[in-house]
XYZ file of C-alpha atoms in Angstrom:
475
model
C 28.002 9.623 116.195
C 29.251 13.459 114.863
C 26.733 15.452 113.232
C 25.249 14.843 109.570
C 26.658 16.904 107.169
C 24.261 19.079 105.345
C 21.722 17.888 103.432
C 21.244 15.647 106.999
C 23.828 13.210 105.866
C 26.937 12.478 106.678
C 28.317 9.876 103.676
C 27.776 7.358 101.484
C 27.014 3.214 102.071
C 26.987 1.588 99.225
C 25.197 -1.918 99.739
C 26.351 -5.096 97.851
C 23.769 -7.460 97.012
C 21.340 -9.400 94.667
C 18.040 -7.504 94.262
C 14.264 -9.322 94.300
C 13.373 -12.963 95.267
C 17.035 -15.351 95.110
C 17.294 -19.031 95.492
C 19.987 -20.414 97.188
C 20.748 -23.785 95.773
C 22.881 -25.112 98.914
C 19.406 -25.271 101.093
C 16.958 -25.095 98.066
C 15.431 -21.879 99.817
C 13.640 -18.641 97.872
C 14.730 -15.314 100.006
C 13.075 -12.142 99.006
C 16.587 -9.573 99.641
C 14.148 -6.464 98.763
C 12.260 -7.020 102.129
C 16.094 -7.532 103.874
C 17.262 -4.437 101.895
C 13.900 -2.106 102.272
C 13.020 -3.572 105.384
C 16.433 -4.053 107.051
C 19.946 -2.473 105.748
C 18.660 0.770 104.555
C 16.615 1.866 107.476
C 19.976 0.988 109.305
C 22.125 2.932 107.693
C 20.060 5.693 107.355
C 19.448 5.668 111.261
C 23.791 5.988 111.189
C 23.087 9.439 109.255
C 24.998 7.358 106.052
C 22.900 7.764 102.246
C 22.182 4.753 100.549
C 22.781 3.037 97.635
C 22.268 0.068 95.731
C 23.174 -0.359 92.468
C 20.033 -0.253 91.135
C 19.510 3.183 92.292
C 22.188 4.322 90.541
C 21.979 7.500 88.179
C 23.550 6.844 85.089
C 24.364 6.911 81.492
C 25.957 3.801 79.791
C 27.116 0.923 81.347
C 26.644 -0.265 85.061
C 30.268 -1.154 86.061
C 31.750 2.068 85.829
C 29.632 4.391 88.750
C 29.425 0.155 90.503
C 33.410 0.425 91.215
C 33.625 3.810 91.442
C 31.265 2.938 94.752
C 32.767 0.610 95.617
C 36.280 2.409 95.702
C 34.806 5.339 97.378
C 31.770 4.844 99.347
C 32.833 5.714 102.993
C 31.287 2.068 103.910
C 30.083 -0.776 101.872
C 27.970 -3.604 103.413
C 27.674 -6.728 101.392
C 25.059 -9.400 101.701
C 25.893 -12.932 101.120
C 22.473 -14.398 101.664
C 22.334 -17.454 98.578
C 25.805 -17.350 98.327
C 25.098 -14.490 95.452
C 27.612 -14.403 93.222
C 28.166 -10.797 92.111
C 28.019 -10.105 96.098
C 30.936 -12.424 96.936
C 33.289 -11.063 93.461
C 31.880 -7.358 94.384
C 33.139 -7.912 97.955
C 36.477 -9.252 96.620
C 36.886 -5.643 94.488
C 36.105 -3.790 98.235
C 38.316 -5.604 99.756
C 41.311 -5.119 97.433
C 40.852 -1.392 96.760
C 39.978 -0.532 100.859
C 41.552 -1.453 103.840
C 38.738 -0.977 106.196
C 35.065 0.354 106.789
C 33.221 -2.908 105.039
C 30.789 -4.994 106.622
C 29.893 -8.416 105.670
C 25.986 -9.842 106.824
C 24.527 -12.843 105.804
C 20.754 -14.902 106.860
C 22.101 -17.367 108.705
C 20.108 -20.177 106.415
C 23.392 -20.485 104.865
C 25.409 -23.794 105.825
C 29.439 -22.933 105.572
C 30.754 -19.446 104.055
C 33.208 -20.029 101.224
C 37.061 -20.374 102.954
C 37.880 -17.528 101.181
C 35.672 -15.707 103.730
C 35.463 -17.757 106.679
C 38.037 -15.427 108.757
C 35.940 -12.814 107.606
C 33.242 -11.289 110.487
C 29.698 -12.064 109.384
C 26.842 -10.800 110.919
C 23.716 -12.941 110.420
C 20.173 -12.406 110.361
C 17.362 -14.572 110.034
C 15.433 -14.813 106.852
C 12.315 -17.100 106.661
C 11.695 -16.534 102.965
C 8.444 -14.892 102.379
C 9.390 -12.358 104.553
C 11.723 -11.302 108.338
C 9.960 -11.360 111.812
C 9.469 -8.211 112.477
C 11.322 -8.219 115.383
C 14.137 -9.817 114.154
C 14.248 -6.636 111.720
C 14.432 -4.084 114.538
C 17.516 -6.309 116.070
C 19.295 -6.446 113.074
C 18.537 -3.034 112.096
C 20.086 -2.087 115.840
C 22.787 -4.209 115.548
C 23.466 -3.213 111.605
C 23.539 0.564 112.823
C 25.418 0.099 116.230
C 28.229 -1.461 113.788
C 28.010 1.459 110.966
C 29.032 3.804 113.216
C 31.771 1.844 114.622
C 33.470 1.380 112.161
C 33.177 4.338 110.708
C 33.790 6.961 113.727
C 36.778 5.042 114.843
C 39.861 6.146 115.024
C 42.495 4.956 113.690
C 40.462 2.897 111.392
C 40.816 -0.823 111.622
C 41.554 -3.331 108.883
C 38.727 -5.581 107.780
C 40.404 -6.451 104.786
C 41.771 -9.650 103.765
C 43.877 -8.630 101.567
C 45.658 -5.436 103.611
C 45.163 -7.665 106.213
C 47.593 -10.270 105.503
C 49.685 -8.433 102.709
C 50.680 -5.768 105.634
C 53.137 -3.164 102.979
C 50.091 -3.029 100.848
C 49.177 0.495 99.754
C 45.418 1.530 98.806
C 45.366 3.015 95.525
C 45.357 6.476 94.874
C 41.843 7.608 95.178
C 41.302 10.457 92.971
C 43.093 9.417 90.283
C 40.673 5.920 90.191
C 37.926 8.284 90.321
C 38.897 10.382 87.520
C 39.936 7.524 85.368
C 36.142 5.724 86.091
C 34.613 9.037 85.489
C 36.329 9.657 81.931
C 36.189 5.749 81.382
C 32.583 6.526 81.879
C 31.513 9.643 79.887
C 33.494 7.276 76.858
C 31.948 4.363 78.031
C 27.802 6.287 77.377
C 26.477 6.708 73.844
C 24.640 9.542 74.808
C 25.931 11.537 77.377
C 22.677 12.904 78.066
C 21.531 9.332 78.624
C 17.909 8.267 77.710
C 15.686 10.692 78.783
C 17.554 13.505 78.485
C 17.958 14.787 82.059
C 21.773 13.360 81.854
C 20.639 9.643 83.142
C 18.016 6.771 82.002
C 15.383 5.467 84.037
C 16.473 3.347 86.965
C 16.152 -0.322 87.493
C 14.415 0.172 91.139
C 12.076 2.948 89.486
C 11.072 0.215 86.589
C 10.527 -2.199 88.974
C 8.600 0.143 91.565
C 6.733 1.309 88.719
C 5.543 -2.068 87.215
C 5.045 -3.595 91.268
C 2.590 -0.726 91.302
C 0.479 -1.781 88.183
C 0.449 -5.317 89.349
C -0.697 -4.460 92.454
C -3.718 -2.867 90.573
C -3.964 -5.909 88.208
C -3.022 -4.039 84.750
C -0.229 -6.941 83.563
C -0.321 -5.238 80.348
C 1.711 -1.720 81.811
C 3.683 -3.646 83.867
C 4.433 -6.091 81.368
C 5.200 -3.136 79.546
C 7.273 -1.327 81.749
C 9.670 -4.667 82.620
C 9.860 -4.922 78.923
C 11.421 -1.694 78.866
C 14.197 -2.442 81.612
C 15.426 -6.354 80.214
C 15.963 -4.524 76.938
C 17.900 -1.258 78.606
C 19.869 -3.946 80.897
C 20.623 -6.245 77.871
C 21.778 -3.398 75.899
C 23.746 -2.819 78.727
C 25.691 -5.830 78.602
C 26.161 -5.831 75.134
C 28.151 -2.446 76.092
C 29.960 -4.233 78.540
C 31.065 -6.599 76.156
C 32.092 -4.482 73.574
C 34.290 -2.071 76.476
C 36.142 -5.470 77.745
C 36.572 -6.417 73.887
C 38.008 -3.185 73.055
C 40.596 -3.284 76.372
C 42.152 -7.050 75.165
C 39.673 -8.885 77.898
C 40.116 -12.284 75.995
C 36.468 -14.464 75.741
C 34.374 -11.117 76.766
C 30.967 -12.310 75.937
C 27.349 -10.168 77.685
C 26.582 -11.858 81.320
C 23.461 -13.857 81.253
C 20.290 -11.987 81.956
C 18.673 -11.516 85.507
C 16.493 -14.632 86.367
C 14.242 -12.573 88.529
C 13.453 -9.763 85.743
C 12.426 -13.181 83.676
C 10.787 -14.630 86.176
C 8.545 -11.036 86.859
C 8.029 -10.342 83.303
C 7.072 -14.282 82.388
C 4.224 -14.111 85.315
C 2.816 -10.372 83.341
C 3.450 -11.603 80.430
C 0.824 -14.629 80.567
C -1.607 -12.663 83.332
C -1.936 -9.532 80.616
C -3.868 -11.884 77.793
C -2.545 -9.558 74.996
C -2.371 -9.693 72.240
C -4.372 -12.940 72.852
C -4.235 -15.706 76.189
C -2.509 -17.999 74.074
C 0.137 -15.903 72.234
C 0.670 -14.245 75.994
C 1.082 -17.694 77.462
C 3.620 -19.057 74.781
C 5.636 -16.059 74.918
C 5.843 -16.398 78.791
C 7.026 -19.682 77.902
C 9.808 -18.545 75.633
C 10.971 -16.416 78.655
C 11.143 -19.236 80.996
C 13.224 -21.633 78.312
C 15.915 -18.952 78.365
C 16.485 -20.310 82.225
C 16.727 -23.945 81.506
C 13.287 -25.171 83.442
C 13.988 -28.739 82.412
C 17.540 -28.903 84.722
C 17.309 -25.599 87.068
C 17.002 -25.587 90.433
C 15.418 -22.582 90.600
C 11.939 -23.624 92.306
C 10.145 -19.592 90.906
C 11.118 -20.570 87.323
C 10.099 -24.782 88.041
C 6.635 -22.909 89.689
C 6.652 -19.992 86.893
C 6.671 -23.259 84.056
C 4.017 -25.374 86.188
C 1.410 -22.662 85.755
C 2.324 -21.438 82.121
C 1.523 -25.359 80.726
C -1.352 -25.524 83.657
C -2.865 -22.571 81.580
C -1.993 -24.052 78.219
C -3.702 -26.855 79.317
C -6.896 -25.048 80.335
C -7.066 -23.699 76.816
C -5.850 -26.354 73.776
C -6.798 -29.397 76.587
C -3.504 -30.656 75.026
C -2.219 -33.911 76.799
C 1.608 -32.770 76.542
C 0.546 -29.287 78.333
C -0.632 -31.476 81.190
C 2.417 -33.538 81.928
C 4.677 -30.654 81.338
C 3.018 -28.388 84.303
C 3.121 -31.856 86.453
C 6.932 -32.007 85.969
C 6.785 -28.831 86.816
C 5.383 -28.553 89.482
C 6.440 -31.970 91.054
C 9.963 -30.965 90.984
C 9.624 -27.653 92.722
C 7.444 -29.327 95.408
C 10.605 -31.671 96.361
C 12.938 -29.887 96.037
C 11.965 -26.991 97.689
C 8.969 -28.865 100.005
C 6.090 -25.047 99.782
C 3.230 -25.063 100.246
C 2.902 -22.995 96.002
C 4.464 -25.884 94.447
C 2.722 -28.428 96.448
C -1.215 -27.531 96.731
C -0.694 -26.766 92.613
C 0.746 -30.563 92.105
C -1.804 -32.316 93.873
C -4.464 -30.164 91.618
C -3.346 -31.457 88.560
C -3.050 -34.368 89.611
C -6.980 -34.648 90.841
C -6.934 -33.059 86.600
C -5.371 -35.400 85.355
C -6.915 -38.329 87.141
C -10.730 -37.097 85.685
C -8.423 -37.805 82.198
C -7.005 -41.127 83.132
C -8.860 -43.941 80.979
C -7.115 -46.649 83.468
C -8.811 -46.902 86.880
C -5.390 -48.204 88.334
C -3.555 -44.604 87.280
C -6.588 -42.364 88.185
C -6.514 -44.312 91.245
C -2.972 -43.464 92.218
C -3.374 -40.079 91.548
C -6.202 -38.969 93.033
C -4.776 -40.910 96.394
C -1.078 -39.148 95.946
C -2.961 -35.742 95.283
C -4.450 -36.498 98.934
C -0.809 -37.389 100.070
C 0.767 -34.260 99.019
C -2.158 -32.223 100.423
C -2.023 -33.304 103.842
C 2.464 -32.730 104.163
C 0.531 -29.382 102.379
C -1.504 -28.278 105.500
C 1.564 -29.019 107.586
C 3.564 -27.039 105.636
C 1.231 -24.572 105.826
C 0.891 -24.379 109.575
C 4.033 -24.029 110.398
C 4.455 -21.146 108.397
C 1.525 -19.783 110.392
C 3.702 -20.363 113.531
C 6.749 -19.097 112.961
C 5.409 -15.875 111.064
C 3.647 -14.333 113.642
C 1.798 -10.478 112.461
C 4.315 -7.494 112.401
C 3.140 -5.319 115.453
C 0.573 -2.641 113.868
C 2.147 0.143 115.792
C 6.123 -0.588 114.811
C 5.613 -2.438 111.457
C 5.647 0.260 108.645
C 3.183 0.063 106.326
C 5.508 -1.755 103.737
C 6.113 -4.882 105.911
C 2.500 -4.578 107.057
C 1.275 -5.015 103.299
C 4.078 -8.256 102.321
C 2.818 -9.964 105.477
C -0.414 -10.351 104.168
C 0.051 -10.944 100.580
C 2.053 -13.664 102.290
C 0.009 -14.609 104.238
C -2.896 -14.527 102.554
C -1.511 -17.305 99.926
C -0.813 -20.098 103.026
C -4.768 -19.288 103.878
C -5.975 -19.488 100.790
C -3.984 -22.850 100.146
C -4.508 -24.070 103.623
C -8.648 -23.861 102.511
C -7.807 -25.982 99.150
C -5.852 -28.248 100.956
C -8.781 -28.981 103.481
C -11.244 -29.324 100.698
C -9.354 -31.784 98.187
C -8.812 -33.631 101.485
C -12.631 -33.761 102.261
C -12.330 -31.267 105.551
C -15.402 -29.153 104.022
C -16.089 -27.521 107.674
C -12.223 -26.340 108.361
C -11.793 -25.353 103.786
C -15.202 -22.989 104.737
C -13.545 -21.393 107.657
C -10.102 -20.821 105.653
C -12.169 -19.424 102.830
C -13.929 -17.153 104.884
C -10.793 -16.219 106.735
C -7.904 -15.774 103.351
C -10.560 -13.587 102.028
C -11.745 -11.197 104.820
C -7.981 -9.920 104.589
C -6.914 -10.139 100.820
C -4.424 -7.135 100.166
C -5.358 -7.469 96.417
C -8.877 -8.842 94.380
C -6.982 -10.755 92.021
C -5.934 -13.741 94.667
C -9.528 -13.949 95.233
C -10.237 -13.681 91.641
C -7.853 -16.582 91.230
C -8.474 -19.075 94.420
C -12.027 -18.568 93.597
C -11.136 -20.315 89.963
C -9.254 -22.796 91.118
C -11.332 -23.646 93.817
C -15.258 -23.869 90.703
C -12.907 -26.480 88.894
C -11.330 -29.039 91.427
C -14.927 -29.367 92.926
C -15.865 -31.568 90.180
C -13.204 -33.413 90.314
C -13.371 -34.263 94.185
C -17.435 -34.689 93.072
C -16.684 -37.504 90.753
C -13.814 -39.466 92.696
C -12.285 -42.407 90.931
C -11.775 -44.011 93.622
C -16.039 -45.471 93.062
C -13.469 -48.357 91.112
C -12.707 -49.095 94.451
C -15.072 -52.119 96.297
C -15.208 -51.899 99.269
C -13.637 -55.259 100.731
C -15.836 -57.978 100.687
C -17.281 -56.876 97.819
């Protein structure tokens, strides 16, 4: 590899991918794409001597589309991650293939069933994502593979075509970059309502900066601050969407409309809103419910949305005692569990079935809910055991602090869920051991508090089992 230019970087790599947690509706799996970017893509790009940029890290004032298209045109390398069949990623890959004949790398996690026809003849490098995280050995393997691929396409002379557009239309000439970039820069200046940007220093706050600050506040249990930061980000993105729609309409593009909001941002905002408890616990829950309504939970197949929908209504039930909230919470968790077969929706569904059993006037219905809760917990135990078997702890000597922290957060909820599942199936000794294990390495104090509160509510319902109505055989 040739020596990097001054500043330690010899070029730029633009990364095309989704942000945060996204659900692959083909498989029902939810992946944390930020972990892919943080642990694999960005380190691999930097190891190849290039500056790594994702759309949430682009400084800009005004509409994001202009600098995004500029990056697709002028970046020395583009890495496009098509995991979860992200529509924006597919579109941006198409733009890159139309603009540049070479230096585009396509990657995808291997859970996707089949790539669409138009890209199934393009080289796609696969990695294995486990949803909650990525095994550290897999991180090291794919990071090295990606660095090697970047070095190969960047340093090869002459460069090989990797765009199917220029492969099949061999007489096609790429656009003249200088003129195109100058036109884009002029368009960016016109689209910006204030050339200085919102912070008076030439740009507004970055998406990634606000998300990082919100992450830090949430980790410290400061949900009010996290809520304020994410609300600010939502306002900025809605304004950017409005500007983009107006710009498109001004250019005569028919049917121009504001783009829909990012589900990940709405989900994050709903979570910290109800946990903030401000201006009152019930008002916070109702605001979170209204946020989630923008994601159409009644028909959604997004299990993150369904899990949050269940959580909000579970707490509304606690606050009001109104049966409609309990039934809605059961529906949310039940749909999420059977779509995804995951421990989070499953353990909460079992808990609410016990709640409903305790409130049933009809003994037969109470018994049915109680028995179903136990059956679900047995399924949840199997899911948790599989997760622990498939997700060994990262190597302390090799893994970053971030990777270890992410792993411990995921593992905490798996072990705490095991403890509750044991408790709900009458395996008290196993439950005590699992609770003690979870508490011993809990990354954040609020996690333990949440687990303890759930246990305190569950134990009385288990003690007052409706199975007492069932006569022993022969009575």
